[in-house]
Structure formats: structure tokens, C-alpha cells
XYZ file of C-alpha atoms in Angstrom:
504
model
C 4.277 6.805 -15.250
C 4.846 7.202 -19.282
C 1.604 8.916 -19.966
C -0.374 8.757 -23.018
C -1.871 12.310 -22.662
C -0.076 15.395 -21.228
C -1.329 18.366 -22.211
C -2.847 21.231 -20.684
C -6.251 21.899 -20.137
C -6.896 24.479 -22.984
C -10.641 26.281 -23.609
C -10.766 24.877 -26.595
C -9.605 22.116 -28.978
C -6.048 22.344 -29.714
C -3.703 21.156 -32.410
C -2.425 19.039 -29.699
C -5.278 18.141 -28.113
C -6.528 16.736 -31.900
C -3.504 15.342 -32.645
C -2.915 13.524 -29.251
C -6.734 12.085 -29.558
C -5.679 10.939 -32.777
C -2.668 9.284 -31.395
C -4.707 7.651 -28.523
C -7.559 5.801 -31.134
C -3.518 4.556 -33.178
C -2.658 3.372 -29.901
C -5.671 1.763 -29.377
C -5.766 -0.129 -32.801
C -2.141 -0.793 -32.758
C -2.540 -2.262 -29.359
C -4.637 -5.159 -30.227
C -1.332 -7.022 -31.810
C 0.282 -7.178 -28.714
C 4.180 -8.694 -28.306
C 4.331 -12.970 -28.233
C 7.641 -12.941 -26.758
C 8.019 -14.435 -22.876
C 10.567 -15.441 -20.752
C 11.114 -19.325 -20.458
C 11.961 -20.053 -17.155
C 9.045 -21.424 -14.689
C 6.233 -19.383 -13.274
C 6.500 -21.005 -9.721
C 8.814 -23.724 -8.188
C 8.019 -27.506 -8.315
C 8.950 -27.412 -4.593
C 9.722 -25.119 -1.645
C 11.846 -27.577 1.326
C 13.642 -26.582 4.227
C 17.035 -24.911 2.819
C 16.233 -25.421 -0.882
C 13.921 -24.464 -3.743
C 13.641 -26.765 -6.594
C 12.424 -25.786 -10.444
C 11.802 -27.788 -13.306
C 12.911 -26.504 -16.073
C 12.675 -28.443 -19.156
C 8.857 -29.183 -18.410
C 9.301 -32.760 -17.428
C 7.535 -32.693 -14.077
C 11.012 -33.443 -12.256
C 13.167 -31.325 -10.137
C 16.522 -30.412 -12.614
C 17.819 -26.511 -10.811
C 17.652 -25.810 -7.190
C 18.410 -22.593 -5.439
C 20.419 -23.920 -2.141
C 19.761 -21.295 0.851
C 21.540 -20.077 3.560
C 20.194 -19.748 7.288
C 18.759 -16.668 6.739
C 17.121 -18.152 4.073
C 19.433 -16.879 1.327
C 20.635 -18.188 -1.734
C 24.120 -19.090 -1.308
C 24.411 -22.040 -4.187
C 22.699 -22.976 -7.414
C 22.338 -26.740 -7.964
C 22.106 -28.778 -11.540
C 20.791 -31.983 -11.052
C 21.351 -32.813 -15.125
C 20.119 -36.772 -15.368
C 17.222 -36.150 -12.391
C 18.037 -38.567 -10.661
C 17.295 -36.540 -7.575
C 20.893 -35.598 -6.626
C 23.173 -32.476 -7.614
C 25.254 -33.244 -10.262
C 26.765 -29.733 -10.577
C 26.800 -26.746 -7.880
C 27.991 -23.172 -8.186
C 28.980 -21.052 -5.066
C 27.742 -17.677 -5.706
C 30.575 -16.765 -3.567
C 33.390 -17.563 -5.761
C 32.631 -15.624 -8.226
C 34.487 -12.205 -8.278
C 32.467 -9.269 -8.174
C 33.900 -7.109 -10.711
C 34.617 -10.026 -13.120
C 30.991 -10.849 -13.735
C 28.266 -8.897 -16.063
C 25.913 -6.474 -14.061
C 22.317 -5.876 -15.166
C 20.637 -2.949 -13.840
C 16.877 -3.108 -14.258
C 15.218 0.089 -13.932
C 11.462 -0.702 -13.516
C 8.594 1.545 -13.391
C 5.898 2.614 -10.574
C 6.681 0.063 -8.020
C 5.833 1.040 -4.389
C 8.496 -0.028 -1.641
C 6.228 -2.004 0.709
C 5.142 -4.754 -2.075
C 9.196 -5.308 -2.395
C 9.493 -5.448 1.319
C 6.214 -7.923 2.155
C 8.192 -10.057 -0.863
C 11.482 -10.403 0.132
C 10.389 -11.025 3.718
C 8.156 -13.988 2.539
C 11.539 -15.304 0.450
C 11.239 -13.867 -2.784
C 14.013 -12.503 -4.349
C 16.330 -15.145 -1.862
C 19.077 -13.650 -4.518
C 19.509 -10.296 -3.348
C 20.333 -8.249 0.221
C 17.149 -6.896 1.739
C 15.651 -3.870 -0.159
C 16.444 -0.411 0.765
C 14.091 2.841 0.329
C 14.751 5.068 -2.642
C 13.277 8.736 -2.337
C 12.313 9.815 -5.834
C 12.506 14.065 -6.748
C 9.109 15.537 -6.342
C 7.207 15.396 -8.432
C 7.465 11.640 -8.357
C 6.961 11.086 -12.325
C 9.365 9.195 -14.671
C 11.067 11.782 -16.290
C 12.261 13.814 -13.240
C 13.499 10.406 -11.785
C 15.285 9.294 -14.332
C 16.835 12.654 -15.182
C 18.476 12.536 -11.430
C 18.784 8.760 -11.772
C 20.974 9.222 -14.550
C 22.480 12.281 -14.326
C 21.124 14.433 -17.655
C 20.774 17.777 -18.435
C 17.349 19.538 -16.086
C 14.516 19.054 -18.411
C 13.007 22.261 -20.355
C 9.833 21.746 -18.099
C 8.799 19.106 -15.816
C 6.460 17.050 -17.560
C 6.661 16.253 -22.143
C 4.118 19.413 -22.652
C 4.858 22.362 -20.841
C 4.638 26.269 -21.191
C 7.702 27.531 -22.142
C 7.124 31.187 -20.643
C 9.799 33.171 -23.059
C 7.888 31.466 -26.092
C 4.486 32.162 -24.632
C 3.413 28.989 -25.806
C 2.972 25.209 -24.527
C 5.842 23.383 -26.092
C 4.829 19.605 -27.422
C 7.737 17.732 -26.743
C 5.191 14.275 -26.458
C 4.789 14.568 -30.196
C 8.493 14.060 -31.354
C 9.303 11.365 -28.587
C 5.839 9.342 -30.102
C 8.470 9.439 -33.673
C 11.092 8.130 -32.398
C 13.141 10.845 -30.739
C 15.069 9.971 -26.812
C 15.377 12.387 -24.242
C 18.983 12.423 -22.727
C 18.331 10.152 -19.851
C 16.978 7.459 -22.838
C 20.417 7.681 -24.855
C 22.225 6.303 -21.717
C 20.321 3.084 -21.926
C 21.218 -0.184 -23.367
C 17.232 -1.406 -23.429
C 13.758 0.901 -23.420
C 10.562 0.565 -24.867
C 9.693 3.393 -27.458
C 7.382 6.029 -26.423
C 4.586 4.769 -28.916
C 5.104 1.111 -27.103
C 4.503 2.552 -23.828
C 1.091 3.876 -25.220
C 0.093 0.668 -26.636
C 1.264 -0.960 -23.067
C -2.116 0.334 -21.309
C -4.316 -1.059 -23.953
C -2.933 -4.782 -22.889
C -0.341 -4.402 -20.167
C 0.439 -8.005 -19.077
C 1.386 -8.835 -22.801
C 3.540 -5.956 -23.221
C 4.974 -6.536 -19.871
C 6.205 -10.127 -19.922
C 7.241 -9.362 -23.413
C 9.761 -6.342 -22.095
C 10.968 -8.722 -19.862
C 11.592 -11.091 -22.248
C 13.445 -8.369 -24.264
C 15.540 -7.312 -21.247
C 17.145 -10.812 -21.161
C 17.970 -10.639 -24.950
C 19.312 -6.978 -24.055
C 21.940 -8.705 -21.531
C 22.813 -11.401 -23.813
C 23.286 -9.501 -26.569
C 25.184 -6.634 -24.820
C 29.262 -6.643 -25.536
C 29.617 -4.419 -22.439
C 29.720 -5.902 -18.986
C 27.338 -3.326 -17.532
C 23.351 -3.288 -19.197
C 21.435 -0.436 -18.063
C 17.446 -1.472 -18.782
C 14.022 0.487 -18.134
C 10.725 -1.433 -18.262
C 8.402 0.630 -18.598
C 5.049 -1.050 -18.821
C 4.835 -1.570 -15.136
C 3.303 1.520 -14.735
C 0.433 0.338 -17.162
C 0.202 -3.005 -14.871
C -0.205 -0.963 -11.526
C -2.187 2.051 -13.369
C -4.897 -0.809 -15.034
C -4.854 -3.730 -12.227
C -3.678 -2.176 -8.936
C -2.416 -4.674 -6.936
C -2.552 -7.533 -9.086
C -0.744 -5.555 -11.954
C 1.950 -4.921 -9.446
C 1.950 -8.554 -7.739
C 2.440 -9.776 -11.550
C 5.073 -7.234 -12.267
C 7.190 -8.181 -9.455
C 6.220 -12.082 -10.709
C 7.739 -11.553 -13.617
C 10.745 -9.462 -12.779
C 11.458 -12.539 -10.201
C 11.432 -15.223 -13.219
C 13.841 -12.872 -14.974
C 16.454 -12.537 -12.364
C 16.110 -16.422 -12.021
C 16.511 -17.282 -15.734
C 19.703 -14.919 -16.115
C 21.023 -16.321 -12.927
C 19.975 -19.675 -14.516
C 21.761 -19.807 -17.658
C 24.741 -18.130 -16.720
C 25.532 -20.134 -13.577
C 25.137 -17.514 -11.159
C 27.708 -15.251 -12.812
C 26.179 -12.273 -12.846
C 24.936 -9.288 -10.998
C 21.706 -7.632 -10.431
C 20.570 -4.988 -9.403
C 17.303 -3.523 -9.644
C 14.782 -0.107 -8.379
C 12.065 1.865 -9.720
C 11.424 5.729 -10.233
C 8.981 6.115 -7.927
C 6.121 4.596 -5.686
C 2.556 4.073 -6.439
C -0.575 4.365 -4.327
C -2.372 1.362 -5.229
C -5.787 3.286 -4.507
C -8.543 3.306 -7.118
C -8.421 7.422 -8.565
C -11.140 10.028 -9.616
C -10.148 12.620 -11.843
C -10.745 16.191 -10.239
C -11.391 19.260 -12.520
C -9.903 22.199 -10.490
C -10.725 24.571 -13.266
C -13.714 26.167 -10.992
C -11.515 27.077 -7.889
C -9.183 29.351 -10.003
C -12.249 30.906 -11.657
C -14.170 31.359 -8.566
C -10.973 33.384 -7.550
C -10.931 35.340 -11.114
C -8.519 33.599 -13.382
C -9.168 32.565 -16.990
C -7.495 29.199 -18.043
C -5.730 29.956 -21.168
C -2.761 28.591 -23.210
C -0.584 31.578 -22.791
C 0.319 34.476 -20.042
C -0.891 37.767 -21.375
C -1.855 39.271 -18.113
C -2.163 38.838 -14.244
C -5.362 36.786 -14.620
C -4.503 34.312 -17.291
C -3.285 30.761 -15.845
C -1.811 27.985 -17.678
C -2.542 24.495 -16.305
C 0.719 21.856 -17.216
C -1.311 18.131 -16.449
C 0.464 15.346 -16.816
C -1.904 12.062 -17.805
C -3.751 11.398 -14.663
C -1.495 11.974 -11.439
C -1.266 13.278 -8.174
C 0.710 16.481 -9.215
C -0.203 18.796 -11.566
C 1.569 22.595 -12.259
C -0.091 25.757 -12.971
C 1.686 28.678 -14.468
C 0.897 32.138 -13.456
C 2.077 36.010 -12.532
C -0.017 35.709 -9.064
C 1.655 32.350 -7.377
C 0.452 33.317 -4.098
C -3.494 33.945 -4.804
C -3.492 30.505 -7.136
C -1.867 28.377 -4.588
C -4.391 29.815 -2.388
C -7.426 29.578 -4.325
C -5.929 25.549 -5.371
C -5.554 25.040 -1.544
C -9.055 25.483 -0.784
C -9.752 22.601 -2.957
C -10.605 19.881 -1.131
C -8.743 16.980 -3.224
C -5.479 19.291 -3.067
C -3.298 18.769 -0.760
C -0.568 21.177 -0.454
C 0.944 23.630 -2.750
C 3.646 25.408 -3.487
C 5.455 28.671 -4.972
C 8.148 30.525 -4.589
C 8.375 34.196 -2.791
C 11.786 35.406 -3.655
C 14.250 32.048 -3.388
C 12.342 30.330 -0.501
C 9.616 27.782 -1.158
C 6.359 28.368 0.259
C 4.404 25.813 1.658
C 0.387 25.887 1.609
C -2.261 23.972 2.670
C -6.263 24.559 3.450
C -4.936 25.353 7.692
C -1.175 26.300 7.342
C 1.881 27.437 5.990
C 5.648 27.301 6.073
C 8.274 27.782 3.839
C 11.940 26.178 3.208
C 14.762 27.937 2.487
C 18.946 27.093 1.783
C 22.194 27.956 3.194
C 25.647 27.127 2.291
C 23.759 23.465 0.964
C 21.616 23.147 4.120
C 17.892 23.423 4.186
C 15.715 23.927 6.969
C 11.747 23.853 7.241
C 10.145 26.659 9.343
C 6.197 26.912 9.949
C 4.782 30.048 9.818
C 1.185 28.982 10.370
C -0.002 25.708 11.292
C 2.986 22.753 10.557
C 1.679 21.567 6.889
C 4.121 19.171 6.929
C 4.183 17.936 10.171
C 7.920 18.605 10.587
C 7.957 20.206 13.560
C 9.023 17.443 15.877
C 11.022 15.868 13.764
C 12.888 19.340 13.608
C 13.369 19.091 17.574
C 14.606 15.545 17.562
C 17.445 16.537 14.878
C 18.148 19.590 17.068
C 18.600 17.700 20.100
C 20.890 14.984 18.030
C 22.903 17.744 16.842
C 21.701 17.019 13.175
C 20.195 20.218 12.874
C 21.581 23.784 13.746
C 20.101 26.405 16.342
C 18.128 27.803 12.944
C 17.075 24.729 11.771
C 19.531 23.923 8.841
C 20.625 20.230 7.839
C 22.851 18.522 5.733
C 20.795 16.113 2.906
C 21.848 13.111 4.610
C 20.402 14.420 8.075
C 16.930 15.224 6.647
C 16.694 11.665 4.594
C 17.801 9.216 7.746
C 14.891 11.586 10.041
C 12.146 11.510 6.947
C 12.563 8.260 5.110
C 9.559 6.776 7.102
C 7.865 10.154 7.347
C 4.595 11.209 6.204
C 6.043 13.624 3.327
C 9.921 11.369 3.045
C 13.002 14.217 2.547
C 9.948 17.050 1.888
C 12.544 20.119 2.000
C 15.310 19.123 0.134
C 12.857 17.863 -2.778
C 10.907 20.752 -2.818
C 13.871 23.044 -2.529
C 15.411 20.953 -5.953
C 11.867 20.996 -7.691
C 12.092 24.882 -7.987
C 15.713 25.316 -8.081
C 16.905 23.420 -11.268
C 15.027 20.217 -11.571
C 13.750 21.666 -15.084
C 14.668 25.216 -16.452
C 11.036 26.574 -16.524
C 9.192 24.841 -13.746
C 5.248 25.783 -13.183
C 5.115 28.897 -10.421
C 2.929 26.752 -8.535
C 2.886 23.289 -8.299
C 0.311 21.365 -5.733
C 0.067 17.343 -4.565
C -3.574 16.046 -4.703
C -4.434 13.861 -1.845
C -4.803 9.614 -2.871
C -7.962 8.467 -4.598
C -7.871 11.520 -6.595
C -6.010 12.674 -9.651
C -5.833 16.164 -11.897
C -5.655 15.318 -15.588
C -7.015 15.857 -18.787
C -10.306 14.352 -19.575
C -9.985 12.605 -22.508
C -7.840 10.047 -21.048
C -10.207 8.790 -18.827
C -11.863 7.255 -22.184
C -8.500 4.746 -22.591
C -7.634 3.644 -18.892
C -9.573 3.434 -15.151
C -6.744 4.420 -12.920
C -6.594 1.655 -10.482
C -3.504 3.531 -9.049
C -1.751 6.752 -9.342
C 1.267 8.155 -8.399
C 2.930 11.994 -8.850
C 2.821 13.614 -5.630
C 5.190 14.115 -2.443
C 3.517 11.883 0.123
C 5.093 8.337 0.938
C 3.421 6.448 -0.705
C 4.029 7.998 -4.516
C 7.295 9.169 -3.555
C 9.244 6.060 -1.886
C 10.095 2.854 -3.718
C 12.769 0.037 -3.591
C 16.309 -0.925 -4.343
C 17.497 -4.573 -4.171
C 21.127 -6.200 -4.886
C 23.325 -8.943 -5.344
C 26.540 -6.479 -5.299
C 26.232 -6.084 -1.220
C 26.209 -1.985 -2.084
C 23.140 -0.883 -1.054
C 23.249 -0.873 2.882
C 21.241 2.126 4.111
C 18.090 4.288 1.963
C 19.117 6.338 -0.776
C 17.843 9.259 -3.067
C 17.306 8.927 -6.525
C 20.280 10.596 -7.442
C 22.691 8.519 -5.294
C 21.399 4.964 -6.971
C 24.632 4.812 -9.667
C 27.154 5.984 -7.507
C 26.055 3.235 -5.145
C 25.681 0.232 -7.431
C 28.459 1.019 -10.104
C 30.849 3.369 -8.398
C 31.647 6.494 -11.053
C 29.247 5.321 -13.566
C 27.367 8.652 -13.106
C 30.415 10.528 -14.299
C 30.768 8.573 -17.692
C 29.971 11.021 -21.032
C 26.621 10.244 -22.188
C 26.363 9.028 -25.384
């Protein structure tokens, strides 16, 4: 989720803190002129019949463009009936058209959970594409991360915008620039994105800003020389953060009319693709202050390391993962485990990953590109079974190691989807300075700074490893997408070496 406050909790009022306030009441005032611009192309069909769904869409109260389906209720056709006289006066075989001849969109949206897809498609919406597949996002499951393996950039200097940079001693504002006008790498490779001061003015009137992104997409593709347009919406997030349910019901409403507008106008000659960065919870959060635990167990929150006591908190917004920087990684994941709203955390104890929740702990560890799980108290992950099924399949080895693609086909549906190899990655080069201990707070909760609760009621939340945050959805009309997929193999599935092309 683009967040409108990530900071960390400091003892008292920061430059950034002030000047992130400040940006917060522009945002607000700024907000109130929202976007006019909206897609044209009907809210709901005229009529749903056996085989066919009819539109109207020049507003006459007649049937004029019909989507023809196939058994499996499919759309295999797209029928013009241009003097309504109730008869198809024009039809276009989706099958004729040559893959690689047509344009492709590729519409990257933001915080959409993979069951809402799922429930869709299997009620017929989205009769355009194959049936959606799961996408594992990188823990944590926030936008940048995602999109940083999604498109294949540089590892961030930290996870989140503002983060301690430990050589500096200092927490780096990198929210501040991006506000201004600068793009992170993964940005540059896009054809259409919102600015980062547009996603801020998103959460003060979502739907607006929404159906106006979506409007904007379109005019992306249209006015795009190259064949392939590479798109991020990001004010979904603000829709599911603000409304839940309904923000994400609405969000998938109007990514539908979009799809069917483009496929509209252009005759079914073209080809779509879309996913998001990560999941969503969809439960209504309380923000959690976890500032007592680590003084309880004799740490001073501060903005900067200068000894063993001193912690830095990273917070990012209001989410379900928040990082902590610190010389003592084992007593603060501890002391944060004993927190009822966390979780799990984790830290790392020479190269392995250590695992810790309020009853157990394990660790995971690599070999020769393998990773393995192995409880050492208690199974905080519940992996344990699922460690003796891949044994017995031959997916694992006698010690427990496993190649990516074993650990994603045996997880995918688990309670904590592909757990070791996303932990492994979210020490070991996701971002160049990651937090020495990061932790997952359970759903219905959040850790985040204050001060944003003032602009937004989180409705939903996302940020942590557990299905529901971590898995969302890809659909396609390409026939590419077959099986689940991490976030790093979306590309190379849907446009075959496009993650190898120089970035721009």
C-alpha cells in the first residue's frame, strides 16, 4: 500500500515528522478537487442470456455489443449489432487474432486479495481471461518490495521510503523526494503511474481517484507507440484501506469495465493481462503501540544506534509488518514476541533466519539454492508436516532442503504461502540495509505511526507473511499463466524476456 506516513516512531518531533504532518493537511486540501475523468463503457450489462452477454453502449436502452461465450462460459466472440435491430451485424473471433501481433496491456493493480478474483471469475466475471492463478508476493508484502522483484530493479536501500541507514546513523527520508516528483527504479520501467503526491490525495476520496486512474490507463494504451503498456494503479489500496470490501468489490468493478472498453474499441485485438503486489486482509485494524514491550525489556526508542540499548523502529503507514533496528536482535525479537498482537519475528544469527513466536522457534537456512525449515522449539510455522509429505514425494532431501518450486506447489494454500524462501530473500538482498528484526502482527491489528490514524480508518491492512496479505491474483488472455507463481516470475511468464530488457 503507497503510504502517506512512514516514518519511525521518534521521542520527539522530527523534521520529518513536521514536515510529513505538513504534507498530510496539503494532501488533505488538495484532495477535495478530486479527478472528473471516467471510463465510458457501461457499469453493468443490459442483459445476461444463456451463451451471451449483451451491453448498450451508446445509452439508448438497446442491446448494440455482445460478448458471445463458450461452454465453459467463456468469451470466445465479440458481437456488433450496429443498426439494433437485434441481430449481429459484425463478429470478431478472438481466436483469429495472432498472439504476438496484437498490443498487450499489463495492469499492475494494487492490494487486491486472491479470493475476491477467484469468487469473481467463478460467478463469470472476467469471461475474457483463463482462470486466475496465485501470486506469492516477497515478505514483507508492501508495494515497493513487490514491485522491485516484479520488475526486476536494483534491492532497495531499506525496505520501506524511510529507513535507518546504519553507516549514516541516521533515518534516511526517501518519502520526501518521491512526494517532488522523483521515481524509484521500478517506476521508470512504467508506461502509466500515479505520482506519489496523487497516491496521498487518493485516501482522502478514493473512488474518484480510482475510476479516474482507470480512465487514464486506457488513454496510457492508446496513446502508447509500443505494443507492450506496463500500468500500476495505485489507488486500490486507498479503496480496500478506506471501504474494505466494498472498496475492493468496486475496484475489481472498475478494472472489469476497463478490460471491456479496450477489448471494445479495438475489436478484441488486444491482450491483457493483469495482478496485484500483494493481498489484503479485508479485516477492520487497530493500531498497536509496541513501544512498552521493548522498554519493559530495557531499550530506549531513539533515531540512531549509539549503544546496545538504543532501538530504531522503521513503520511503514499502518501495516502488518513493521522493522526494528538494533545490536541485540535476539532479546528484541523476544521481548516483540511476547506481544500479544505480534505474531512472529525474525532475525538473523549468523546467515540463518530465526524464527520466533510467543511458544516456539525454528530457523531456515540455504544450501547450494535450497532452503529447508527446521523447528527447534515448538513448529511456529506449522511446517512440519508439510516437510514429511515433501520428504516422502522426494521433493525434499534427507535434511530437509528444497528447490523454490518444491516449497511454492506444497505452501501456496498454506497458512504462511512459500514462508522459507521469502524469509530467506527478505534478509539476504531484498534491500541493502534491512531492519535486524522484522516481526508480522496478527489481522485486526496494525504497527504504525500515530498521526495517520487522524487521515484514514483502516478498514483493511496488509504487510505481513500470512495468506491472506501475502497471496493475490494473476489473470490472462495470453493462455501463459497455467500454474501459481512468485512475484518475481510474473514477466517472464506473461512477456517472455521482458525482465531482461535495460531499464530506462
Amino acid at each position: 500500500m503507497p503510504s502517506l506516513a512512514r516514518y519511525a516512531r521518534l521521542p520527539r518531533p522530527s523534521r520529518i515528522v513536521r514536515g510529513l504532518i505538513g504534507s498530510l493537511t496539503l494532501i488533505t486540501l488538495v484532495g477535495c478537487f478530486a479527478p472528473r475523468e471516467r471510463l465510458m463503457f457501461p457499469t453493468a450489462p443490459l442483459r445476461r442470456d444463456a451463451g451471451a452477454i449483451s451491453y448498450d453502449v451508446n445509452g439508448d436502452g438497446k442491446a448494440d455489443f455482445t460478448l458471445l461465450l463458450d461452454s465453459a462460459g467463456r468469451v470466445r466472440s465479440l458481437a456488433y449489432d450496429d443498426d439494433q435491430d437485434g441481430r449481429a451485424d459484425r463478429v470478431y473471433d478472438l481466436n483469429e487474432y495472432a498472439p504476438d501481433r496484437v498490443p498487450h496491456l499489463i495492469l499492475m493493480l494494487d492490494s487486491i486479495p486472491f479470493g475476491a478474483v477467484d469468487a469473481r471469475y467463478r460467478a463469470g466475471g472476467f469471461a475474457c481471461f483463463d482462470p486466475p492463478q496465485k501470486v506469492v508476493a516477497p515478505f514483507p508484502s508492501l508495494t515497493e518490495p513487490a514491485f522491485n522483484e516484479i520488475l526486476h530493479t536494483p534491492p532497495r536501500p531499506g525496505i520501506l521510503d524511510q529507513h535507518y541507514d546504519p553507516q549514516a546513523g541516521r533515518i534516511v527520508d526517501d518519502l520526501t523526494p518521491r512526494i517532488f516528483g522523483r521515481l524509484e527504479p521500478w517506476e521508470r520501467r512504467l508506461d502509466y503511474r500515479a505520482s506519489a503526491s496523487e497516491w496521498g490525495m487518493a485516501f482522502v476520496d478514493p473512488l474518484a481517484w480510482m475510476r479516474a486512474e482507470m480512465a487514464w490507463v486506457k488513454r496510457a494504451v492508446d496513446e502508447n507507440p509500443r505494443s507492450l503498456t506496463l500500468a500500476y494503479v495505485a489507488t486500490t489500496s486507498a479503496m480496500l484501506s478506506k471501504f474494505g470490501e466494498t472498496g475492493l468489490r468496486q475496484s475489481l468493478d472498475e478494472a472489469e469495465r476497463l478490460c471491456l472498453q479496450l477489448m471494445y474499441e479495438r475489436r478484441g485485438a488486444i491482450r491483457i493481462s493483469i495482478f496485484a503486489d500483494h493481498g489484503h486482509n479485508l479485516v477492520p485494524t487497530k493500531n498497536v503501540d509496541v513501544a512498552p514491550a521493548l522498554e519493559a525489556a530495557g531499550f530506549r526508542l531513539r533515531d540512531s544506534l549509539c549503544d546496545d540499548r538504543d532501538v530504531v523502529l522503521e513503520l511503514d503507514g499502518l501495516t502488518t509488518y513493521f522493522g526494528v533496528h538494533t545490536r541485540r536482535p535476539p532479546e528484541v525479537a523476544e521481548a516483540l514476541a511476547r506481544v500479544q498482537q505480534v505474531e512472529l519475528a525474525f532475525y538473523l544469527a549468523g546467515d540463518r533466519v530465526i524464527i520466533r513466536s510467543v511458544s516456539g522457534l525454528a530457523y531456515v537456512e540455504s544450501r547450494s539454492g535450497r532452503v529447508r525449515y527446521v523447528p527447534i522449539e515448538g513448529d511456529p510455522l506449522e511446517l512440519s508436516a508439510v516437510i514429511e509429505r515433501m520428504r516422502q514425494a522426494r521433493q525434499a532431501d534427507a535434511d530437509g532442503f528444497a528447490s523454490d518450486s518444491a516449497w511454492l506447489e506444497a505452501t501456496v494454500d498454506h497458512s504462511w504461502p512459500d514462508a522459507p524462501r521469502r524469509l530467506w530473500d527478505a534478509f539476504h538482498g531484498e534491500s541493502i540495509a534491512p531492519p535486524k528484526v522484522m516481526c508480522s502482527v496478527r489481522d485486526g491489528f496494525a504497527v504504525g505511526k500515530r498521526a495517520y490514524e487522524k487521515y484514514i480508518q483502516m478498514a483493511s491492512t496488509h504487510g505481513g507473511l500470512n495468506q491472506a496479505t501475502s497471496v493475490t491474483f494473476v489473470i490472462s488472455t495470453t493462455g501463459r499463466v497455467t500454474q501459481p507463481l512468485r512475484s518475481r516470475s510474473l514477466l517472464r511468464t506473461l512477456e517472455p524476456g521482458l525482465e531482461r530488457e535495460p531499464h530506462p
